[in-house]
Amino acid sequence: DGSYLFVPDNEGYEGSSLLRFDAHGHPLSRKDYEALSPSEQQKTGFRRCYRAVFLMHLGTESYPFAGLEILPGRDAEQPQLRRLVDRFVGAVGKGVMKMVIVDRGFLDGATISHLKTEHGVDTLVPLKKGMLDLADAQALARADGRAWEVWRPPTAEPPAAPPERPDPIRMREAKRRATLEKRKRDRDEAPPSVLERVELKAIADMRLWETLTVPIKVVLMREHYSDGTMNEWALATTNQELPAVEVRARYLARPAIEERHRHLKCFWDLMAFRSRAFSLVTAQVTFVLLAYSLLQVLLAKLDRGDLNDMVRDRLLGELGYEDDKVVLYSRNRVAYLTPLEHQKELLTLSEGARRRVLARTEQL
């Protein structure tokens, strides 16, 4: 994925570009800007930036980075995909990387063919709305006569209350939920629209572009929501064996990439540049990603991927020895002690209590 790295509006930042962005941080071309209303145009502005293209391992709970390119903000990100994958495969060999999941900005037939034929790497990418190839796939889906596959999201079970929660607190929580539901009914609020079902159909062995020399499978999707609306979109992949439901599930893991970008920019000083030299800007980003990736390796070895949702300072505090806690439970009371506090309690016990603790410890 690609992301913009913003710097102060200073021409001294070597290789930076000055671009217009909307209120959400998306770049605008002159045509896009002129298509906006006057009020929307006032919300845009010029910002100086670089462009970073990341190659990241999209694991279940671990996200180390495997490649990086820093570019001027005006440069296109699409040509960097082949470069990053070539370097990675050259370093670790074939068979390690199985699939690259990219967005529409990296859609290119020649690159997709190169990754598949030269490295055996499959590609998964959404198709752009309005593409003739997407229209062709939709026409084939209507003509083949096969039924659409239906997938329904699993029912989300409410979290169970902790068994040790006292009855007064249980009753208070139930009353609070009932009050909230009553207020919603009184305001006559419509329930939020939720996904009810997804209809999928795979069209295999398609040749979408002249530059695409390998067959591709298009998975068409129709998402039906509780308010009666429907959203249609499609994914394309060079993996012909992957079931349609699995294709969709793999691409829906992409939001984790945006979350990693947010963590790096907000909590890891990714853009805390101390120099305007392009080489030192690159060094700053590179070493931050190295530190982040090393921590990801540590979390994977410790089986603590659950800590990834924490900000950096909180995460490091959880891993630090001084933040370890010993939890003592007795007679509906809980004490959280540091190892030194726990050791002090043991050493200052009376003789009878000390012997009982020792016997119980030996038994355990």
mmCIF file of C-alpha atoms in Angstrom:
data_model
loop_
_atom_site.group_PDB
_atom_site.id
_atom_site.type_symbol
_atom_site.label_atom_id
_atom_site.label_comp_id
_atom_site.label_asym_id
_atom_site.label_seq_id
_atom_site.Cartn_x
_atom_site.Cartn_y
_atom_site.Cartn_z
ATOM 1 C CA ASP A 1 0.000 0.000 0.000
ATOM 2 C CA GLY A 2 1.025 3.615 -0.409
ATOM 3 C CA SER A 3 0.751 6.514 2.015
ATOM 4 C CA TYR A 4 1.648 10.189 2.041
ATOM 5 C CA LEU A 5 4.232 11.520 4.520
ATOM 6 C CA PHE A 6 3.552 15.198 5.229
ATOM 7 C CA VAL A 7 6.269 17.727 6.074
ATOM 8 C CA PRO A 8 6.222 21.505 6.754
ATOM 9 C CA ASP A 9 5.754 23.729 3.709
ATOM 10 C CA ASN A 10 9.453 24.317 3.232
ATOM 11 C CA GLU A 11 11.073 23.989 -0.190
ATOM 12 C CA GLY A 12 14.237 22.876 1.556
ATOM 13 C CA TYR A 13 12.782 19.357 1.977
ATOM 14 C CA GLU A 14 14.738 17.669 -0.780
ATOM 15 C CA GLY A 15 12.573 15.877 -3.331
ATOM 16 C CA SER A 16 9.239 16.800 -1.703
ATOM 17 C CA SER A 17 6.138 17.822 -3.676
ATOM 18 C CA LEU A 18 3.413 20.369 -3.026
ATOM 19 C CA LEU A 19 -0.023 18.853 -3.738
ATOM 20 C CA ARG A 20 -3.615 19.786 -3.090
ATOM 21 C CA PHE A 21 -5.506 17.530 -0.644
ATOM 22 C CA ASP A 22 -9.122 17.371 0.444
ATOM 23 C CA ALA A 23 -10.338 17.431 4.040
ATOM 24 C CA HIS A 24 -9.760 13.661 4.356
ATOM 25 C CA GLY A 25 -6.134 13.724 3.216
ATOM 26 C CA HIS A 26 -6.786 12.482 -0.326
ATOM 27 C CA PRO A 27 -4.906 14.152 -3.213
ATOM 28 C CA LEU A 28 -6.922 16.125 -5.765
ATOM 29 C CA SER A 29 -6.087 16.696 -9.415
ATOM 30 C CA ARG A 30 -7.100 19.944 -11.094
ATOM 31 C CA LYS A 31 -10.080 18.151 -12.661
ATOM 32 C CA ASP A 32 -11.191 16.778 -9.280
ATOM 33 C CA TYR A 33 -10.833 20.200 -7.683
ATOM 34 C CA GLU A 34 -12.882 21.965 -10.340
ATOM 35 C CA ALA A 35 -15.646 19.367 -9.963
ATOM 36 C CA LEU A 36 -16.127 20.292 -6.284
ATOM 37 C CA SER A 37 -18.656 22.844 -5.069
ATOM 38 C CA PRO A 38 -17.316 26.213 -3.811
ATOM 39 C CA SER A 39 -17.893 25.201 -0.189
ATOM 40 C CA GLU A 40 -16.010 21.924 -0.698
ATOM 41 C CA GLN A 41 -13.166 23.734 -2.466
ATOM 42 C CA GLN A 42 -12.650 25.890 0.616
ATOM 43 C CA LYS A 43 -11.957 22.748 2.654
ATOM 44 C CA THR A 44 -9.028 21.756 0.436
ATOM 45 C CA GLY A 45 -5.467 22.979 0.727
ATOM 46 C CA PHE A 46 -1.889 22.498 -0.446
ATOM 47 C CA ARG A 47 0.435 20.313 1.626
ATOM 48 C CA ARG A 48 4.066 19.361 1.073
ATOM 49 C CA CYS A 49 4.692 15.641 1.159
ATOM 50 C CA TYR A 50 6.629 12.539 0.216
ATOM 51 C CA ARG A 51 5.097 9.260 -0.876
ATOM 52 C CA ALA A 52 5.935 5.957 0.790
ATOM 53 C CA VAL A 53 5.100 2.542 -0.644
ATOM 54 C CA PHE A 54 5.116 -0.257 1.924
ATOM 55 C CA LEU A 55 5.315 -4.020 1.542
ATOM 56 C CA MET A 56 3.868 -5.455 4.743
ATOM 57 C CA HIS A 57 3.165 -8.990 5.924
ATOM 58 C CA LEU A 58 -0.573 -9.152 6.597
ATOM 59 C CA GLY A 59 -0.670 -11.754 9.364
ATOM 60 C CA THR A 60 -3.413 -12.520 11.841
ATOM 61 C CA GLU A 61 -1.716 -10.704 14.725
ATOM 62 C CA SER A 62 1.748 -9.801 13.410
ATOM 63 C CA TYR A 63 2.623 -7.122 10.839
ATOM 64 C CA PRO A 64 6.350 -6.867 10.060
ATOM 65 C CA PHE A 65 7.404 -4.794 7.045
ATOM 66 C CA ALA A 66 9.250 -6.453 4.185
ATOM 67 C CA GLY A 67 9.914 -3.595 1.770
ATOM 68 C CA LEU A 68 9.913 0.195 1.412
ATOM 69 C CA GLU A 69 10.228 2.882 -1.265
ATOM 70 C CA ILE A 70 10.290 6.629 -0.529
ATOM 71 C CA LEU A 71 9.315 8.856 -3.469
ATOM 72 C CA PRO A 72 8.443 12.470 -4.193
ATOM 73 C CA GLY A 73 4.759 13.071 -3.598
ATOM 74 C CA ARG A 74 3.992 13.439 -7.313
ATOM 75 C CA ASP A 75 5.484 10.079 -8.324
ATOM 76 C CA ALA A 76 3.190 7.134 -9.099
ATOM 77 C CA GLU A 77 3.110 4.252 -6.658
ATOM 78 C CA GLN A 78 2.137 1.531 -9.145
ATOM 79 C CA PRO A 79 5.629 0.940 -10.684
ATOM 80 C CA GLN A 80 7.063 0.280 -7.211
ATOM 81 C CA LEU A 81 5.132 -2.963 -6.695
ATOM 82 C CA ARG A 82 7.281 -4.970 -9.104
ATOM 83 C CA ARG A 83 10.457 -3.467 -7.629
ATOM 84 C CA LEU A 84 9.511 -4.324 -4.047
ATOM 85 C CA VAL A 85 8.468 -7.899 -4.820
ATOM 86 C CA ASP A 86 11.559 -8.533 -6.995
ATOM 87 C CA ARG A 87 13.837 -7.387 -4.167
ATOM 88 C CA PHE A 88 11.988 -9.459 -1.571
ATOM 89 C CA VAL A 89 11.993 -12.665 -3.621
ATOM 90 C CA GLY A 90 15.645 -12.085 -4.523
ATOM 91 C CA ALA A 91 16.505 -11.878 -0.821
ATOM 92 C CA VAL A 92 14.473 -14.791 0.579
ATOM 93 C CA GLY A 93 13.823 -16.986 -2.475
ATOM 94 C CA LYS A 94 10.666 -18.196 -4.172
ATOM 95 C CA GLY A 95 7.809 -19.777 -2.281
ATOM 96 C CA VAL A 96 7.908 -17.506 0.760
ATOM 97 C CA MET A 97 5.524 -14.883 -0.613
ATOM 98 C CA LYS A 98 2.226 -16.447 -1.672
ATOM 99 C CA MET A 99 -0.003 -13.485 -2.567
ATOM 100 C CA VAL A 100 0.056 -9.696 -2.719
ATOM 101 C CA ILE A 101 -3.152 -7.898 -1.754
ATOM 102 C CA VAL A 102 -3.246 -4.416 -3.263
ATOM 103 C CA ASP A 103 -5.740 -1.640 -3.939
ATOM 104 C CA ARG A 104 -6.852 -0.206 -7.293
ATOM 105 C CA GLY A 105 -3.847 2.098 -7.516
ATOM 106 C CA PHE A 106 -1.615 -0.920 -8.273
ATOM 107 C CA LEU A 107 -3.851 -2.393 -10.984
ATOM 108 C CA ASP A 108 -1.550 -3.220 -13.903
ATOM 109 C CA GLY A 109 -1.716 -6.255 -16.186
ATOM 110 C CA ALA A 110 2.003 -6.429 -16.949
ATOM 111 C CA THR A 111 2.967 -6.336 -13.271
ATOM 112 C CA ILE A 112 0.365 -8.960 -12.294
ATOM 113 C CA SER A 113 1.626 -11.252 -15.084
ATOM 114 C CA HIS A 114 5.265 -10.733 -14.043
ATOM 115 C CA LEU A 115 4.596 -11.630 -10.408
ATOM 116 C CA LYS A 116 2.730 -14.796 -11.367
ATOM 117 C CA THR A 117 5.052 -16.112 -14.085
ATOM 118 C CA GLU A 118 8.428 -15.089 -12.615
ATOM 119 C CA HIS A 119 7.855 -15.573 -8.879
ATOM 120 C CA GLY A 120 4.696 -17.686 -8.555
ATOM 121 C CA VAL A 121 3.058 -14.882 -6.544
ATOM 122 C CA ASP A 122 -0.684 -14.425 -6.889
ATOM 123 C CA THR A 123 -2.349 -11.001 -6.863
ATOM 124 C CA LEU A 124 -5.656 -9.958 -5.311
ATOM 125 C CA VAL A 125 -7.026 -6.567 -6.364
ATOM 126 C CA PRO A 126 -10.455 -4.895 -6.544
ATOM 127 C CA LEU A 127 -11.719 -3.872 -9.970
ATOM 128 C CA LYS A 128 -12.567 -0.248 -10.661
ATOM 129 C CA LYS A 129 -16.182 0.687 -11.194
ATOM 130 C CA GLY A 130 -16.908 1.538 -14.801
ATOM 131 C CA MET A 131 -14.232 -0.792 -16.206
ATOM 132 C CA LEU A 132 -15.350 -2.570 -19.358
ATOM 133 C CA ASP A 133 -13.826 -5.766 -18.000
ATOM 134 C CA LEU A 134 -16.045 -5.580 -14.933
ATOM 135 C CA ALA A 135 -19.051 -5.138 -17.204
ATOM 136 C CA ASP A 136 -17.936 -8.199 -19.205
ATOM 137 C CA ALA A 137 -17.746 -10.292 -16.040
ATOM 138 C CA GLN A 138 -21.216 -9.146 -14.999
ATOM 139 C CA ALA A 139 -22.598 -10.059 -18.427
ATOM 140 C CA LEU A 140 -21.034 -13.541 -18.208
ATOM 141 C CA ALA A 141 -22.518 -13.991 -14.734
ATOM 142 C CA ARG A 142 -25.981 -13.278 -16.094
ATOM 143 C CA ALA A 143 -25.520 -15.633 -19.054
ATOM 144 C CA ASP A 144 -23.957 -18.711 -17.432
ATOM 145 C CA GLY A 145 -27.142 -19.733 -15.581
ATOM 146 C CA ARG A 146 -25.327 -20.776 -12.395
ATOM 147 C CA ALA A 147 -26.837 -19.849 -9.045
ATOM 148 C CA TRP A 148 -25.141 -17.260 -6.882
ATOM 149 C CA GLU A 149 -23.392 -18.518 -3.765
ATOM 150 C CA VAL A 150 -24.879 -16.981 -0.602
ATOM 151 C CA TRP A 151 -22.819 -16.144 2.477
ATOM 152 C CA ARG A 152 -24.322 -14.794 5.684
ATOM 153 C CA PRO A 153 -22.266 -13.137 8.409
ATOM 154 C CA PRO A 154 -22.178 -15.104 11.662
ATOM 155 C CA THR A 155 -24.408 -13.866 14.450
ATOM 156 C CA ALA A 156 -22.440 -11.789 16.914
ATOM 157 C CA GLU A 157 -22.997 -13.155 20.389
ATOM 158 C CA PRO A 158 -23.015 -10.571 23.205
ATOM 159 C CA PRO A 159 -19.982 -10.925 25.448
ATOM 160 C CA ALA A 160 -20.637 -13.055 28.484
ATOM 161 C CA ALA A 161 -20.537 -11.342 31.856
ATOM 162 C CA PRO A 162 -17.574 -12.332 34.020
ATOM 163 C CA PRO A 163 -18.655 -15.127 36.389
ATOM 164 C CA GLU A 164 -17.207 -13.294 39.396
ATOM 165 C CA ARG A 165 -19.271 -10.137 38.774
ATOM 166 C CA PRO A 166 -21.503 -9.452 41.815
ATOM 167 C CA ASP A 167 -25.283 -9.612 41.372
ATOM 168 C CA PRO A 168 -25.873 -5.886 42.131
ATOM 169 C CA ILE A 169 -23.562 -4.909 39.283
ATOM 170 C CA ARG A 170 -25.276 -7.409 36.944
ATOM 171 C CA MET A 171 -28.665 -5.905 37.753
ATOM 172 C CA ARG A 172 -27.354 -2.362 37.290
ATOM 173 C CA GLU A 173 -25.918 -3.230 33.866
ATOM 174 C CA ALA A 174 -29.172 -4.864 32.734
ATOM 175 C CA LYS A 175 -31.127 -1.797 33.848
ATOM 176 C CA ARG A 176 -28.721 0.510 32.008
ATOM 177 C CA ARG A 177 -29.136 -1.445 28.756
ATOM 178 C CA ALA A 178 -32.927 -1.415 29.095
ATOM 179 C CA THR A 179 -32.872 2.371 29.598
ATOM 180 C CA LEU A 180 -30.762 2.886 26.470
ATOM 181 C CA GLU A 181 -33.115 0.732 24.401
ATOM 182 C CA LYS A 182 -36.128 2.679 25.673
ATOM 183 C CA ARG A 183 -34.502 6.004 24.744
ATOM 184 C CA LYS A 184 -33.870 4.745 21.221
ATOM 185 C CA ARG A 185 -37.499 3.693 20.857
ATOM 186 C CA ASP A 186 -38.707 7.028 22.226
ATOM 187 C CA ARG A 187 -36.585 8.916 19.678
ATOM 188 C CA ASP A 188 -37.928 6.633 16.964
ATOM 189 C CA GLU A 189 -34.401 6.005 15.727
ATOM 190 C CA ALA A 190 -34.007 3.637 12.831
ATOM 191 C CA PRO A 191 -31.735 0.713 13.659
ATOM 192 C CA PRO A 192 -28.313 0.917 11.993
ATOM 193 C CA SER A 193 -28.046 -0.788 8.646
ATOM 194 C CA VAL A 194 -26.180 -4.083 8.888
ATOM 195 C CA LEU A 195 -24.977 -6.591 6.336
ATOM 196 C CA GLU A 196 -27.515 -9.407 6.002
ATOM 197 C CA ARG A 197 -26.075 -11.534 3.218
ATOM 198 C CA VAL A 198 -23.573 -11.530 0.375
ATOM 199 C CA GLU A 199 -24.184 -13.146 -3.005
ATOM 200 C CA LEU A 200 -21.010 -14.271 -4.786
ATOM 201 C CA LYS A 201 -20.241 -15.683 -8.193
ATOM 202 C CA ALA A 202 -16.780 -16.509 -9.569
ATOM 203 C CA ILE A 203 -15.982 -16.114 -13.277
ATOM 204 C CA ALA A 204 -12.807 -18.108 -13.944
ATOM 205 C CA ASP A 205 -10.159 -17.943 -16.686
ATOM 206 C CA MET A 206 -10.786 -14.392 -17.829
ATOM 207 C CA ARG A 207 -8.359 -12.308 -19.883
ATOM 208 C CA LEU A 208 -9.016 -8.743 -18.831
ATOM 209 C CA TRP A 209 -6.288 -6.756 -20.607
ATOM 210 C CA GLU A 210 -3.891 -7.226 -23.501
ATOM 211 C CA THR A 211 -0.947 -6.841 -21.137
ATOM 212 C CA LEU A 212 -2.343 -9.547 -18.835
ATOM 213 C CA THR A 213 -0.821 -12.806 -20.049
ATOM 214 C CA VAL A 214 -2.152 -15.049 -17.245
ATOM 215 C CA PRO A 215 -5.784 -16.067 -16.639
ATOM 216 C CA ILE A 216 -7.578 -14.294 -13.841
ATOM 217 C CA LYS A 217 -10.643 -15.097 -11.777
ATOM 218 C CA VAL A 218 -13.203 -12.382 -11.070
ATOM 219 C CA VAL A 219 -15.408 -12.713 -7.981
ATOM 220 C CA LEU A 220 -18.587 -10.646 -8.288
ATOM 221 C CA MET A 221 -20.330 -9.660 -5.056
ATOM 222 C CA ARG A 222 -23.734 -8.243 -4.204
ATOM 223 C CA GLU A 223 -23.947 -7.117 -0.567
ATOM 224 C CA HIS A 224 -27.487 -6.802 0.781
ATOM 225 C CA TYR A 225 -28.127 -4.609 3.851
ATOM 226 C CA SER A 226 -31.003 -4.490 6.327
ATOM 227 C CA ASP A 227 -32.236 -1.112 5.035
ATOM 228 C CA GLY A 228 -32.845 -2.597 1.574
ATOM 229 C CA THR A 229 -29.764 -1.166 -0.131
ATOM 230 C CA MET A 230 -27.334 -3.238 -2.186
ATOM 231 C CA ASN A 231 -23.660 -2.672 -2.929
ATOM 232 C CA GLU A 232 -22.013 -4.330 -5.938
ATOM 233 C CA TRP A 233 -18.268 -4.696 -6.349
ATOM 234 C CA ALA A 234 -15.739 -7.233 -7.595
ATOM 235 C CA LEU A 235 -12.317 -8.689 -6.848
ATOM 236 C CA ALA A 236 -9.829 -10.148 -9.315
ATOM 237 C CA THR A 237 -7.169 -12.734 -8.464
ATOM 238 C CA THR A 238 -4.729 -14.917 -10.360
ATOM 239 C CA ASN A 239 -5.409 -17.767 -7.901
ATOM 240 C CA GLN A 240 -7.917 -19.986 -9.709
ATOM 241 C CA GLU A 241 -8.327 -22.474 -6.840
ATOM 242 C CA LEU A 242 -9.305 -20.107 -4.030
ATOM 243 C CA PRO A 243 -13.069 -20.271 -3.219
ATOM 244 C CA ALA A 244 -15.049 -17.071 -3.726
ATOM 245 C CA VAL A 245 -15.811 -16.685 -0.005
ATOM 246 C CA GLU A 246 -12.112 -17.026 0.854
ATOM 247 C CA VAL A 247 -11.177 -14.442 -1.792
ATOM 248 C CA ARG A 248 -13.513 -11.941 -0.133
ATOM 249 C CA ALA A 249 -12.283 -12.812 3.362
ATOM 250 C CA ARG A 250 -8.647 -12.264 2.395
ATOM 251 C CA TYR A 251 -9.284 -8.837 0.904
ATOM 252 C CA LEU A 252 -11.309 -7.720 3.927
ATOM 253 C CA ALA A 253 -8.124 -8.065 5.982
ATOM 254 C CA ARG A 254 -6.809 -4.935 4.225
ATOM 255 C CA PRO A 255 -8.171 -2.451 6.838
ATOM 256 C CA ALA A 256 -5.407 -3.711 9.109
ATOM 257 C CA ILE A 257 -2.961 -1.943 6.756
ATOM 258 C CA GLU A 258 -4.578 1.441 7.392
ATOM 259 C CA GLU A 259 -4.497 0.775 11.117
ATOM 260 C CA ARG A 260 -0.729 0.070 10.938
ATOM 261 C CA HIS A 261 -0.255 3.361 9.055
ATOM 262 C CA ARG A 262 -2.178 5.205 11.780
ATOM 263 C CA HIS A 263 -0.082 3.652 14.536
ATOM 264 C CA LEU A 264 3.181 4.480 12.782
ATOM 265 C CA LYS A 265 2.234 8.093 12.054
ATOM 266 C CA CYS A 266 0.587 8.888 15.383
ATOM 267 C CA PHE A 267 2.599 6.899 17.922
ATOM 268 C CA TRP A 268 5.918 5.855 16.333
ATOM 269 C CA ASP A 269 7.343 9.216 15.145
ATOM 270 C CA LEU A 270 7.372 8.052 11.546
ATOM 271 C CA MET A 271 7.286 11.651 10.293
ATOM 272 C CA ALA A 272 9.396 13.265 13.016
ATOM 273 C CA PHE A 273 12.046 14.322 10.484
ATOM 274 C CA ARG A 274 15.113 16.064 11.946
ATOM 275 C CA SER A 275 16.614 16.929 8.592
ATOM 276 C CA ARG A 276 15.490 18.163 5.177
ATOM 277 C CA ALA A 277 17.944 15.919 3.324
ATOM 278 C CA PHE A 278 16.203 13.167 1.376
ATOM 279 C CA SER A 279 18.715 10.546 2.541
ATOM 280 C CA LEU A 280 17.979 11.285 6.211
ATOM 281 C CA VAL A 281 14.216 11.364 5.586
ATOM 282 C CA THR A 282 14.576 7.877 4.107
ATOM 283 C CA ALA A 283 16.720 6.765 7.044
ATOM 284 C CA GLN A 284 14.123 8.009 9.549
ATOM 285 C CA VAL A 285 11.317 6.003 7.937
ATOM 286 C CA THR A 286 13.518 2.934 7.418
ATOM 287 C CA PHE A 287 14.697 2.682 11.029
ATOM 288 C CA VAL A 288 11.222 3.268 12.426
ATOM 289 C CA LEU A 289 9.923 0.397 10.276
ATOM 290 C CA LEU A 290 12.850 -1.790 11.363
ATOM 291 C CA ALA A 291 12.125 -1.130 15.032
ATOM 292 C CA TYR A 292 8.421 -1.768 14.507
ATOM 293 C CA SER A 293 9.117 -5.006 12.613
ATOM 294 C CA LEU A 294 11.512 -6.296 15.270
ATOM 295 C CA LEU A 295 8.832 -5.708 17.879
ATOM 296 C CA GLN A 296 6.357 -7.617 15.706
ATOM 297 C CA VAL A 297 8.763 -10.571 15.622
ATOM 298 C CA LEU A 298 9.039 -10.423 19.424
ATOM 299 C CA LEU A 299 5.257 -10.343 19.878
ATOM 300 C CA ALA A 300 4.903 -13.342 17.551
ATOM 301 C CA LYS A 301 7.494 -15.331 19.518
ATOM 302 C CA LEU A 302 5.811 -14.434 22.811
ATOM 303 C CA ASP A 303 2.367 -15.207 21.334
ATOM 304 C CA ARG A 304 1.224 -11.726 22.385
ATOM 305 C CA GLY A 305 -0.257 -10.456 19.140
ATOM 306 C CA ASP A 306 -3.192 -9.158 21.186
ATOM 307 C CA LEU A 307 -0.971 -6.245 22.258
ATOM 308 C CA ASN A 308 -0.818 -4.878 18.701
ATOM 309 C CA ASP A 309 -3.895 -2.733 19.213
ATOM 310 C CA MET A 310 -2.090 -0.731 21.920
ATOM 311 C CA VAL A 311 -0.116 2.423 21.280
ATOM 312 C CA ARG A 312 3.662 2.174 21.516
ATOM 313 C CA ASP A 313 4.161 3.424 25.087
ATOM 314 C CA ARG A 314 1.405 1.217 26.475
ATOM 315 C CA LEU A 315 2.696 -1.789 24.534
ATOM 316 C CA LEU A 316 6.247 -1.367 25.780
ATOM 317 C CA GLY A 317 4.921 -0.926 29.305
ATOM 318 C CA GLU A 318 3.061 -4.219 29.073
ATOM 319 C CA LEU A 319 6.238 -5.951 27.926
ATOM 320 C CA GLY A 320 8.410 -4.323 30.594
ATOM 321 C CA TYR A 321 9.304 -6.191 33.771
ATOM 322 C CA GLU A 322 8.228 -3.326 36.014
ATOM 323 C CA ASP A 323 4.698 -3.613 34.672
ATOM 324 C CA ASP A 324 4.326 -7.321 35.516
ATOM 325 C CA LYS A 325 1.596 -8.006 38.050
ATOM 326 C CA VAL A 326 0.814 -10.791 40.461
ATOM 327 C CA VAL A 327 -2.901 -11.146 41.075
ATOM 328 C CA LEU A 328 -4.054 -12.494 44.445
ATOM 329 C CA TYR A 329 -7.703 -13.463 44.894
ATOM 330 C CA SER A 330 -9.429 -14.315 48.174
ATOM 331 C CA ARG A 331 -12.962 -13.910 49.514
ATOM 332 C CA ASN A 332 -14.205 -11.739 46.640
ATOM 333 C CA ARG A 333 -11.195 -9.446 46.968
ATOM 334 C CA VAL A 334 -8.466 -8.906 44.357
ATOM 335 C CA ALA A 335 -4.982 -7.446 44.845
ATOM 336 C CA TYR A 336 -2.609 -6.475 41.997
ATOM 337 C CA LEU A 337 0.995 -6.590 43.189
ATOM 338 C CA THR A 338 4.359 -6.099 41.524
ATOM 339 C CA PRO A 339 6.793 -9.017 41.915
ATOM 340 C CA LEU A 340 8.701 -7.089 44.611
ATOM 341 C CA GLU A 341 5.513 -6.286 46.523
ATOM 342 C CA HIS A 342 4.498 -9.948 46.351
ATOM 343 C CA GLN A 343 7.933 -11.023 47.575
ATOM 344 C CA LYS A 344 7.700 -8.607 50.493
ATOM 345 C CA GLU A 345 4.305 -10.005 51.488
ATOM 346 C CA LEU A 346 5.696 -13.551 51.521
ATOM 347 C CA LEU A 347 8.753 -12.608 53.544
ATOM 348 C CA THR A 348 6.719 -10.804 56.206
ATOM 349 C CA LEU A 349 4.104 -13.524 56.775
ATOM 350 C CA SER A 350 3.677 -15.071 60.196
ATOM 351 C CA GLU A 351 5.192 -18.515 60.663
ATOM 352 C CA GLY A 352 1.878 -20.368 60.433
ATOM 353 C CA ALA A 353 0.777 -18.540 57.285
ATOM 354 C CA ARG A 354 4.224 -18.990 55.741
ATOM 355 C CA ARG A 355 4.040 -22.776 56.243
ATOM 356 C CA ARG A 356 0.553 -22.970 54.737
ATOM 357 C CA VAL A 357 1.699 -20.977 51.668
ATOM 358 C CA LEU A 358 4.766 -23.216 51.332
ATOM 359 C CA ALA A 359 2.664 -26.404 51.537
ATOM 360 C CA ARG A 360 0.212 -25.110 48.959
ATOM 361 C CA THR A 361 3.061 -24.050 46.640
ATOM 362 C CA GLU A 362 4.685 -27.486 46.839
ATOM 363 C CA GLN A 363 1.328 -29.104 46.139
ATOM 364 C CA LEU A 364 0.799 -26.959 43.009
#
